[in-house]
mmCIF file of C-alpha atoms in Angstrom:
data_model
loop_
_atom_site.group_PDB
_atom_site.id
_atom_site.type_symbol
_atom_site.label_atom_id
_atom_site.label_comp_id
_atom_site.label_asym_id
_atom_site.label_seq_id
_atom_site.Cartn_x
_atom_site.Cartn_y
_atom_site.Cartn_z
ATOM 1 C CA MET A 1 0.000 0.000 0.000
ATOM 2 C CA MET A 2 1.411 3.446 -1.014
ATOM 3 C CA SER A 3 0.072 6.850 0.119
ATOM 4 C CA SER A 4 0.910 10.514 -0.488
ATOM 5 C CA ALA A 5 -0.703 13.732 0.775
ATOM 6 C CA ALA A 6 -1.633 16.423 -1.755
ATOM 7 C CA SER A 7 -4.141 19.345 -1.551
ATOM 8 C CA GLY A 8 -5.705 18.024 1.630
ATOM 9 C CA PHE A 9 -6.335 14.632 0.178
ATOM 10 C CA VAL A 10 -4.540 11.396 0.741
ATOM 11 C CA LEU A 11 -3.844 9.335 -2.330
ATOM 12 C CA VAL A 12 -3.909 5.695 -1.442
ATOM 13 C CA GLN A 13 -2.757 3.083 -3.918
ATOM 14 C CA GLN A 14 -3.578 -0.457 -2.961
ATOM 15 C CA VAL A 15 -1.642 -3.145 -4.751
ATOM 16 C CA PRO A 16 -2.990 -6.658 -4.297
ATOM 17 C CA PRO A 17 -0.340 -9.102 -3.112
ATOM 18 C CA ASN A 18 1.059 -11.570 -5.561
ATOM 19 C CA ILE A 19 -0.767 -14.591 -4.190
ATOM 20 C CA GLN A 20 0.641 -17.901 -5.233
ATOM 21 C CA PRO A 21 -1.213 -21.025 -4.154
ATOM 22 C CA ASP A 22 0.727 -23.409 -2.035
ATOM 23 C CA ALA A 23 1.995 -26.291 -4.114
ATOM 24 C CA ARG A 24 0.981 -28.697 -1.380
ATOM 25 C CA ASN A 25 -2.632 -27.554 -1.788
ATOM 26 C CA ALA A 26 -2.638 -28.108 -5.521
ATOM 27 C CA VAL A 27 -5.213 -30.545 -6.844
ATOM 28 C CA ARG A 28 -3.682 -33.342 -8.870
ATOM 29 C CA PRO A 29 -5.148 -36.401 -10.558
ATOM 30 C CA ALA A 30 -4.957 -39.513 -8.403
ATOM 31 C CA VAL A 31 -5.223 -43.198 -9.143
ATOM 32 C CA ASN A 32 -7.974 -44.254 -11.514
ATOM 33 C CA SER A 33 -11.214 -44.536 -9.582
ATOM 34 C CA VAL A 34 -11.676 -48.115 -10.775
ATOM 35 C CA LEU A 35 -8.280 -49.133 -9.395
ATOM 36 C CA GLN A 36 -9.328 -47.609 -6.088
ATOM 37 C CA LYS A 37 -11.707 -50.548 -5.738
ATOM 38 C CA PHE A 38 -8.729 -52.901 -5.754
ATOM 39 C CA LEU A 39 -6.846 -50.806 -3.193
ATOM 40 C CA GLN A 40 -9.856 -50.930 -0.872
ATOM 41 C CA GLY A 41 -9.149 -54.635 -0.418
ATOM 42 C CA GLU A 42 -5.817 -53.856 1.309
ATOM 43 C CA PRO A 43 -3.714 -55.888 -1.163
ATOM 44 C CA LYS A 44 -0.460 -54.977 0.590
ATOM 45 C CA ALA A 45 -1.530 -56.431 3.936
ATOM 46 C CA LEU A 46 -3.186 -59.507 2.443
ATOM 47 C CA GLY A 47 -0.282 -60.064 0.058
ATOM 48 C CA THR A 48 2.153 -59.984 2.966
ATOM 49 C CA VAL A 49 0.072 -62.620 4.748
ATOM 50 C CA GLN A 50 0.117 -64.757 1.595
ATOM 51 C CA ILE A 51 3.906 -64.583 1.465
ATOM 52 C CA MET A 52 4.158 -65.624 5.114
ATOM 53 C CA ILE A 53 1.754 -68.517 4.519
ATOM 54 C CA GLY A 54 3.800 -69.658 1.529
ATOM 55 C CA VAL A 55 7.050 -69.640 3.510
ATOM 56 C CA THR A 56 5.432 -71.498 6.426
ATOM 57 C CA VAL A 57 3.878 -74.130 4.159
ATOM 58 C CA PHE A 58 7.239 -74.668 2.464
ATOM 59 C CA LEU A 59 9.007 -75.206 5.799
ATOM 60 C CA PHE A 60 6.337 -77.592 7.045
ATOM 61 C CA GLY A 61 6.569 -79.399 3.717
ATOM 62 C CA ILE A 62 10.234 -80.154 4.356
ATOM 63 C CA VAL A 63 9.328 -81.740 7.691
ATOM 64 C CA MET A 64 6.525 -83.779 6.130
ATOM 65 C CA LEU A 65 8.781 -84.920 3.306
ATOM 66 C CA PHE A 66 11.070 -86.880 5.636
ATOM 67 C CA ASN A 67 8.567 -87.994 8.260
ATOM 68 C CA MET A 68 5.429 -88.938 6.417
ATOM 69 C CA ILE A 69 4.144 -91.490 3.933
ATOM 70 C CA ALA A 70 0.888 -90.189 2.547
ATOM 71 C CA VAL A 71 -0.768 -88.644 -0.492
ATOM 72 C CA ILE A 72 0.518 -85.156 0.264
ATOM 73 C CA LYS A 73 4.129 -86.335 0.119
ATOM 74 C CA PHE A 74 3.884 -87.883 -3.330
ATOM 75 C CA SER A 75 1.900 -84.983 -4.765
ATOM 76 C CA GLY A 76 4.502 -82.421 -3.691
ATOM 77 C CA ILE A 77 1.754 -79.839 -3.306
ATOM 78 C CA MET A 78 3.366 -78.371 -0.203
ATOM 79 C CA PHE A 79 6.220 -77.065 -2.395
ATOM 80 C CA TRP A 80 4.609 -75.869 -5.605
ATOM 81 C CA ALA A 81 1.611 -74.552 -3.685
ATOM 82 C CA ALA A 82 3.972 -72.526 -1.496
ATOM 83 C CA LEU A 83 5.579 -71.003 -4.592
ATOM 84 C CA ILE A 84 2.166 -70.024 -5.950
ATOM 85 C CA TYR A 85 1.185 -68.453 -2.623
ATOM 86 C CA ILE A 86 4.403 -66.426 -2.501
ATOM 87 C CA SER A 87 4.014 -65.328 -6.125
ATOM 88 C CA ALA A 88 0.396 -64.251 -5.604
ATOM 89 C CA GLY A 89 1.335 -62.296 -2.489
ATOM 90 C CA SER A 90 4.298 -60.600 -4.158
ATOM 91 C CA ILE A 91 2.197 -59.457 -7.112
ATOM 92 C CA ALA A 92 -0.507 -58.146 -4.764
ATOM 93 C CA VAL A 93 2.066 -56.078 -2.854
ATOM 94 C CA ALA A 94 3.529 -54.771 -6.124
ATOM 95 C CA ALA A 95 0.052 -53.834 -7.363
ATOM 96 C CA ASP A 96 -0.547 -51.872 -4.171
ATOM 97 C CA LYS A 97 2.692 -49.894 -4.581
ATOM 98 C CA ASN A 98 2.202 -49.260 -8.309
ATOM 99 C CA PRO A 99 -1.487 -49.745 -9.157
ATOM 100 C CA ASN A 100 -2.076 -50.290 -12.861
ATOM 101 C CA GLN A 101 -4.238 -52.518 -14.995
ATOM 102 C CA CYS A 102 -1.402 -54.910 -15.848
ATOM 103 C CA LEU A 103 -0.457 -55.703 -12.248
ATOM 104 C CA VAL A 104 -4.080 -55.874 -11.122
ATOM 105 C CA LYS A 105 -4.899 -58.389 -13.865
ATOM 106 C CA ALA A 106 -1.817 -60.420 -12.960
ATOM 107 C CA SER A 107 -2.897 -60.370 -9.318
ATOM 108 C CA LEU A 108 -6.360 -61.557 -10.346
ATOM 109 C CA ALA A 109 -4.940 -64.472 -12.341
ATOM 110 C CA PHE A 110 -2.517 -65.599 -9.638
ATOM 111 C CA ASN A 111 -5.079 -65.331 -6.861
ATOM 112 C CA VAL A 112 -7.589 -67.403 -8.812
ATOM 113 C CA ILE A 113 -4.913 -70.066 -9.288
ATOM 114 C CA SER A 114 -3.928 -69.745 -5.632
ATOM 115 C CA ALA A 115 -7.531 -70.253 -4.512
ATOM 116 C CA ILE A 116 -7.832 -73.405 -6.628
ATOM 117 C CA VAL A 117 -4.529 -74.779 -5.328
ATOM 118 C CA ALA A 118 -5.494 -73.988 -1.730
ATOM 119 C CA ALA A 119 -8.787 -75.844 -2.169
ATOM 120 C CA ILE A 120 -6.927 -78.866 -3.546
ATOM 121 C CA ALA A 121 -4.487 -78.681 -0.633
ATOM 122 C CA VAL A 122 -7.357 -78.718 1.863
ATOM 123 C CA VAL A 123 -8.748 -81.870 0.257
ATOM 124 C CA LEU A 124 -5.374 -83.650 0.160
ATOM 125 C CA HIS A 125 -4.500 -82.713 3.728
ATOM 126 C CA SER A 126 -7.902 -83.929 4.879
ATOM 127 C CA ILE A 127 -7.284 -87.261 3.157
ATOM 128 C CA ASP A 128 -3.898 -87.466 4.858
ATOM 129 C CA MET A 129 -5.510 -86.783 8.203
ATOM 130 C CA ILE A 130 -7.761 -89.786 7.658
ATOM 131 C CA ILE A 131 -4.847 -91.959 6.545
ATOM 132 C CA ILE A 132 -2.710 -90.997 9.525
ATOM 133 C CA THR A 133 -5.377 -91.957 12.009
ATOM 134 C CA SER A 134 -6.405 -95.118 10.174
ATOM 135 C CA GLU A 135 -5.682 -98.644 11.387
ATOM 136 C CA MET A 136 -3.437 -99.439 8.426
ATOM 137 C CA HIS A 137 -1.136 -96.506 8.983
ATOM 138 C CA TYR A 138 -1.105 -97.154 12.721
ATOM 139 C CA ARG A 139 0.190 -100.691 12.196
ATOM 140 C CA TYR A 140 2.871 -99.505 9.765
ATOM 141 C CA TYR A 141 4.511 -97.477 12.516
ATOM 142 C CA ARG A 142 4.335 -99.784 15.516
ATOM 143 C CA GLU A 143 7.258 -98.226 17.324
ATOM 144 C CA ASN A 144 6.422 -94.870 18.837
ATOM 145 C CA SER A 145 3.228 -94.895 16.808
ATOM 146 C CA ASN A 146 1.329 -92.767 19.283
ATOM 147 C CA SER A 147 3.824 -89.908 19.144
ATOM 148 C CA TYR A 148 4.048 -90.184 15.368
ATOM 149 C CA VAL A 149 0.296 -89.998 14.905
ATOM 150 C CA SER A 150 -0.027 -87.052 17.258
ATOM 151 C CA ASN A 151 2.851 -85.124 15.649
ATOM 152 C CA MET A 152 1.779 -85.722 12.072
ATOM 153 C CA SER A 153 -1.850 -85.039 12.896
ATOM 154 C CA GLY A 154 -0.841 -81.712 14.422
ATOM 155 C CA ILE A 155 1.241 -80.710 11.398
ATOM 156 C CA THR A 156 -1.503 -81.771 9.003
ATOM 157 C CA GLY A 157 -4.060 -79.799 10.990
ATOM 158 C CA VAL A 158 -1.878 -76.690 10.811
ATOM 159 C CA MET A 159 -1.509 -77.157 7.049
ATOM 160 C CA ILE A 160 -5.280 -77.390 6.683
ATOM 161 C CA VAL A 161 -5.710 -74.138 8.611
ATOM 162 C CA PHE A 162 -3.107 -72.342 6.475
ATOM 163 C CA SER A 163 -4.670 -73.679 3.282
ATOM 164 C CA LEU A 164 -8.118 -72.469 4.342
ATOM 165 C CA LEU A 165 -6.698 -69.055 5.231
ATOM 166 C CA GLU A 166 -4.950 -68.839 1.872
ATOM 167 C CA PHE A 167 -8.165 -69.827 0.109
ATOM 168 C CA ILE A 168 -10.126 -67.049 1.845
ATOM 169 C CA ILE A 169 -7.466 -64.403 1.168
ATOM 170 C CA SER A 170 -7.174 -65.404 -2.489
ATOM 171 C CA ILE A 171 -10.937 -65.204 -2.938
ATOM 172 C CA CYS A 172 -11.053 -61.739 -1.345
ATOM 173 C CA LEU A 173 -8.238 -60.367 -3.507
ATOM 174 C CA SER A 174 -9.773 -61.956 -6.600
ATOM 175 C CA VAL A 175 -13.097 -60.227 -5.935
ATOM 176 C CA PHE A 176 -11.495 -56.793 -5.558
ATOM 177 C CA ALA A 177 -9.215 -57.331 -8.555
ATOM 178 C CA CYS A 178 -12.146 -58.483 -10.684
ATOM 179 C CA GLY A 179 -14.096 -55.376 -9.709
ATOM 180 C CA ALA A 180 -11.154 -53.223 -10.786
ATOM 181 C CA THR A 181 -10.504 -54.946 -14.126
ATOM 182 C CA CYS A 182 -13.913 -56.138 -15.301
ATOM 183 C CA CYS A 183 -15.530 -52.722 -14.714
ATOM 184 C CA SER A 184 -12.678 -50.573 -16.015
ATOM 185 C CA THR A 185 -13.520 -47.048 -17.195
ATOM 186 C CA ASP A 186 -11.537 -43.938 -18.043
ATOM 187 C CA SER A 187 -12.887 -41.914 -15.139
ATOM 188 C CA GLN A 188 -10.442 -40.331 -12.742
ATOM 189 C CA VAL A 189 -10.741 -39.233 -9.187
ATOM 190 C CA PHE A 190 -9.086 -36.052 -7.946
ATOM 191 C CA THR A 191 -7.734 -35.749 -4.465
ATOM 192 C CA GLU A 192 -6.595 -32.623 -2.687
ATOM 193 C CA ILE A 193 -3.494 -32.914 -0.559
ATOM 194 C CA SER A 194 -4.118 -31.146 2.712
ATOM 195 C CA GLY A 195 -1.638 -28.519 3.800
ATOM 196 C CA PRO A 196 -1.487 -25.035 5.334
ATOM 197 C CA GLU A 197 -4.502 -22.915 4.557
ATOM 198 C CA ALA A 198 -4.030 -20.776 1.461
ATOM 199 C CA PRO A 199 -4.529 -16.990 1.814
ATOM 200 C CA PHE A 200 -7.931 -15.627 0.923
ATOM 201 C CA LEU A 201 -8.142 -14.595 -2.724
ATOM 202 C CA PRO A 202 -10.753 -11.881 -3.404
ATOM 203 C CA PRO A 203 -13.079 -12.210 -6.379
ATOM 204 C CA PRO A 204 -11.880 -10.778 -9.711
ATOM 205 C CA ASP A 205 -14.235 -7.782 -9.427
ATOM 206 C CA SER A 206 -12.753 -6.867 -6.071
ATOM 207 C CA LEU A 207 -9.225 -7.098 -7.447
ATOM 208 C CA SER A 208 -10.087 -4.725 -10.271
ATOM 209 C CA MET A 209 -11.431 -2.233 -7.760
ATOM 210 C CA LEU A 210 -8.305 -2.543 -5.639
ATOM 211 C CA ASN A 211 -6.118 -1.733 -8.626
ATOM 212 C CA ARG A 212 -7.777 1.649 -9.022
ATOM 213 C CA TYR A 213 -6.845 4.755 -7.086
ATOM 214 C CA SER A 214 -9.105 5.597 -4.188
ATOM 215 C CA TYR A 215 -9.289 9.087 -2.756
ATOM 216 C CA ILE A 216 -9.941 9.485 0.937
ATOM 217 C CA LYS A 217 -10.732 12.890 2.389
ATOM 218 C CA HIS A 218 -8.042 14.111 4.738
ATOM 219 C CA PRO A 219 -9.087 14.453 8.398
ATOM 220 C CA SER A 220 -7.915 18.108 8.518
ATOM 221 C CA CYS A 221 -10.361 19.051 5.825
ATOM 222 C CA SER A 222 -13.190 17.455 7.719
ATOM 223 C CA LEU A 223 -12.336 19.595 10.785
ATOM 224 C CA ASN A 224 -12.515 22.807 8.714
ATOM 225 C CA HIS A 225 -15.930 21.749 7.599
ATOM 226 C CA PHE A 226 -17.174 22.180 11.141
#
């Protein structure tokens, strides 16, 4: 603001400040609104759980490989199923960090396969549970048979629980991924990043008035009037 006194009047020049919006308050396009449906399923958290399940199943598979004679041992599902679980979880985590149609579709495919494999694993482990507790298998291991049956039954029960958990997680991620890929559109959602409040910007008409010179009557002149 600049002012100067002349002929009993004060000349006031008001210059509006050069207001620049804070860059942190700028509105920028965010992830495609359709991909937001996939992110609502928390793929990072569920993918991490899938990786942990895969590692655990693989380790238990090593134990079962040397201490068990059953269907699950000859099928080898505890190893290739673990690899599928880890792959599905890794792709889900990658899709959460960099959401795009390619990764979401890959996550959908791997989780569908993972759900099928987990269902097969549940069936095979259930069959093994029956075999372990059967009379034929009990007679095969006469020495320390009680401890063997209890140990192998416990491991098989844990594998069934992990397979069921993997099946549920894979189904959930498949549903969210299907909603993001099967209903894809070009719409975008815009998000505003919160930050410090931006200064008030007057309307354009007010700015044009501020750019003009305004004349204010000097107080001394008003005293002479009386």
